[in-house]
XYZ file of C-alpha atoms in Angstrom:
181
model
C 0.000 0.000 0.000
C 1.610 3.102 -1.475
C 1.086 6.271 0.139
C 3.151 8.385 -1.972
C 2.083 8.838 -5.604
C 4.197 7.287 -8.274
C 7.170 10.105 -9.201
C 6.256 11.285 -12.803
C 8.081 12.271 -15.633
C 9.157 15.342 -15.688
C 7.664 18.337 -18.075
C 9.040 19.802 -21.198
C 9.771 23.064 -21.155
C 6.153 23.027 -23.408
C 4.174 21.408 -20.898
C 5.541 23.842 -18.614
C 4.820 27.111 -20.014
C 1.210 25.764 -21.526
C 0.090 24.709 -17.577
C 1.835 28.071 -16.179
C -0.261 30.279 -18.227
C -2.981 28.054 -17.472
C -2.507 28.199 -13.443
C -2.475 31.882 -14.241
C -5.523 32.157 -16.015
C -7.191 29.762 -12.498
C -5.648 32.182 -10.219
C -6.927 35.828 -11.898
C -10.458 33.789 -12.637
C -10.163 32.817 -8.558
C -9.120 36.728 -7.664
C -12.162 38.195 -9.381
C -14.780 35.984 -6.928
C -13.539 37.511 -3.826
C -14.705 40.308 -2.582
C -12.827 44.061 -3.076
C -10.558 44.043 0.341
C -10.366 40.286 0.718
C -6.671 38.859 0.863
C -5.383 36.862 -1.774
C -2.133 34.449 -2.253
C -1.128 32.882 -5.813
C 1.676 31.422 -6.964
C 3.740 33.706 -8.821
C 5.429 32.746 -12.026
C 8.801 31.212 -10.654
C 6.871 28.644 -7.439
C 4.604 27.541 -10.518
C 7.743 26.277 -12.650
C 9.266 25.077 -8.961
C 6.588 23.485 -7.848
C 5.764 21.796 -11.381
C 8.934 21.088 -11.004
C 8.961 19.037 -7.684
C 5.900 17.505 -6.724
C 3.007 15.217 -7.998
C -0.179 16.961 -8.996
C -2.174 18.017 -8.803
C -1.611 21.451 -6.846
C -3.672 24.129 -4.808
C -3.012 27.421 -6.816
C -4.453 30.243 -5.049
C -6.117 31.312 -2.194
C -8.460 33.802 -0.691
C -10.011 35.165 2.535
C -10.645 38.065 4.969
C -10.614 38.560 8.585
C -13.213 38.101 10.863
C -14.495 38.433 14.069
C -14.555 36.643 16.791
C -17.848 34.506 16.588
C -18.006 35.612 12.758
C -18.023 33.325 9.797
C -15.237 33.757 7.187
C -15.673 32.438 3.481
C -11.847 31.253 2.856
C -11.442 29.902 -0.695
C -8.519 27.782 -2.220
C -8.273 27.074 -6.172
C -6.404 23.867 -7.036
C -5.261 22.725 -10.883
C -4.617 19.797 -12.339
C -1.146 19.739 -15.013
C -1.246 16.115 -15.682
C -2.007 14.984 -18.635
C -5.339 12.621 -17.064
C -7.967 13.701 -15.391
C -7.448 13.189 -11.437
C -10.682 12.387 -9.391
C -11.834 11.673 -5.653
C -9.757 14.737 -4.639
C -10.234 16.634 -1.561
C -9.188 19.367 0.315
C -9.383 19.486 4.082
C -9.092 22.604 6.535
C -7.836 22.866 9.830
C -6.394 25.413 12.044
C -3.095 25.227 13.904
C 0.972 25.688 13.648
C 1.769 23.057 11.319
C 2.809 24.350 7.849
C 6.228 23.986 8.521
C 6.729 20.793 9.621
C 7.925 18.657 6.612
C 6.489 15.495 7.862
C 2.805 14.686 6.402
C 1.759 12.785 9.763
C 2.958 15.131 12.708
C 1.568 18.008 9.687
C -1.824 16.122 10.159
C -1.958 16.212 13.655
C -0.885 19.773 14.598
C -4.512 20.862 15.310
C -5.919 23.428 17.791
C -9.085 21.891 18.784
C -11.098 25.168 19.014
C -11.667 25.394 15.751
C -13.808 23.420 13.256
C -12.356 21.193 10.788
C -13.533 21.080 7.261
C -13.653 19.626 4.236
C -14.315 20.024 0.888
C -16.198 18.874 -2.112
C -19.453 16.766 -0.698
C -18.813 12.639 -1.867
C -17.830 11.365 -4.058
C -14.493 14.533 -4.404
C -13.925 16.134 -7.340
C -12.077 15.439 -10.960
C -10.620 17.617 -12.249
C -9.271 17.206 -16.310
C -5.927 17.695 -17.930
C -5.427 21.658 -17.732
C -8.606 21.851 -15.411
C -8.930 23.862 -12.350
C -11.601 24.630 -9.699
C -11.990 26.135 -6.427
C -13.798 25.595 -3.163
C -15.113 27.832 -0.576
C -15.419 26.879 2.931
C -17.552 29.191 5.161
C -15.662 28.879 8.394
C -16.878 29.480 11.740
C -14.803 31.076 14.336
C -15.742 30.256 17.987
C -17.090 33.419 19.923
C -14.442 32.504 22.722
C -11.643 32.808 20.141
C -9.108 35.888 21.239
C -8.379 38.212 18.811
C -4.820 37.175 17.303
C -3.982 35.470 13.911
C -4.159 31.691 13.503
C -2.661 29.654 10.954
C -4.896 27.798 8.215
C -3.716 24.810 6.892
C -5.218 22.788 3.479
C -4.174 19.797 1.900
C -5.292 18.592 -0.961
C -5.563 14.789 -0.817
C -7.405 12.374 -3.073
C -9.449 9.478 -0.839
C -9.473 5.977 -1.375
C -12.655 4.100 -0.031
C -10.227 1.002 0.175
C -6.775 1.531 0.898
C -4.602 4.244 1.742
C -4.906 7.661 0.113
C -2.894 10.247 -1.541
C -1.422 13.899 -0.390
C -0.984 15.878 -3.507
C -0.496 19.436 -2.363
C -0.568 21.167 1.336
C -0.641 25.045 1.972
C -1.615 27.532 4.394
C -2.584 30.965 5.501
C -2.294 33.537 8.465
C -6.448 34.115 9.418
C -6.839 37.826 11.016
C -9.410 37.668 13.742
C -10.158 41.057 15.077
């Protein structure tokens, strides 16, 4: 039981500029949903060709959010694109708060929770596909407790795909600094 996907072949310089413009193109359709004022993260041109570079796909892209208030509901949105030439399905991408983007290791990453905060996840069952070239992006309207102090807390995705049967797949993790005023 694998839990790492298989390493693929890596990208002509083609493929690479083709699914660059085309992770630009996801991130500026992403931008204009959000609201005038709302934060917003994208790759820029150089971590797309490093990260097409380096990892498995598919990738999140972009993200978006704003702060919020204690007790307040914030609508935080992440794109995510798929380079591969296949479609990629039964992909996920789960939300949780808490200081983990920096650890390297998956597990401990996983764990690294602060309990006050709901944990989400995104698309309903049966996941997602998304094409060759295809992108999409999810928006999770997420609660923050009343008895939360006003600080920032640190928002962590990864994009997974689920198997029903046997162990699943981490394609892509990121995260965010969430203002709450």
């Amino acid at each position: 039981m694998a839990t790492k996907p298989k390493a693929k072949p890596k990208m002509t310089e083609a493929e690479l500029t083709k699914n660059i413009k085309l992770m630009q193109e996801a991130a500026e359709k992403h931008r204009k949903t959000l609201k005038k004022g709302d934060n917003f993260v994208a790759l820029d041109e150089e971590e797309m060709r490093k990260k097409l570079q380096r990892v498995n796909s598919p990738v999140i892209n972009s993200m978006g959010w704003s702060p919020v208030a204690p007790g307040g509901t914030v609508n935080i949105s992440v794109g995510i694109f798929n380079p591969d030439p296949v479609s990629q399905g039964s992909l996920y991408l789960h939300l949780w708060v808490g200081p983990g983007n920096p650890i390297a290791d998956n597990a401990l990453f996983l764990l690294n929770v602060d309990a006050r905060f709901p944990r989400l996840a995104q698309p309903p069952a049966f996941g997602t596909t998304l094409p060759p070239g295809g992108s999409q992006s999810f928006t999770f309207p997420f609660k923050v407790p009343s008895t939360i102090e006003p600080s920032t807390y640190l928002c962590n995705f990864v994009l997974l795909r689920l198997s029903h049967f046997d162990v699943g797949t981490i394609f892509d993790r990121s995260g965010l600094a969430l203002t709450v005023t």
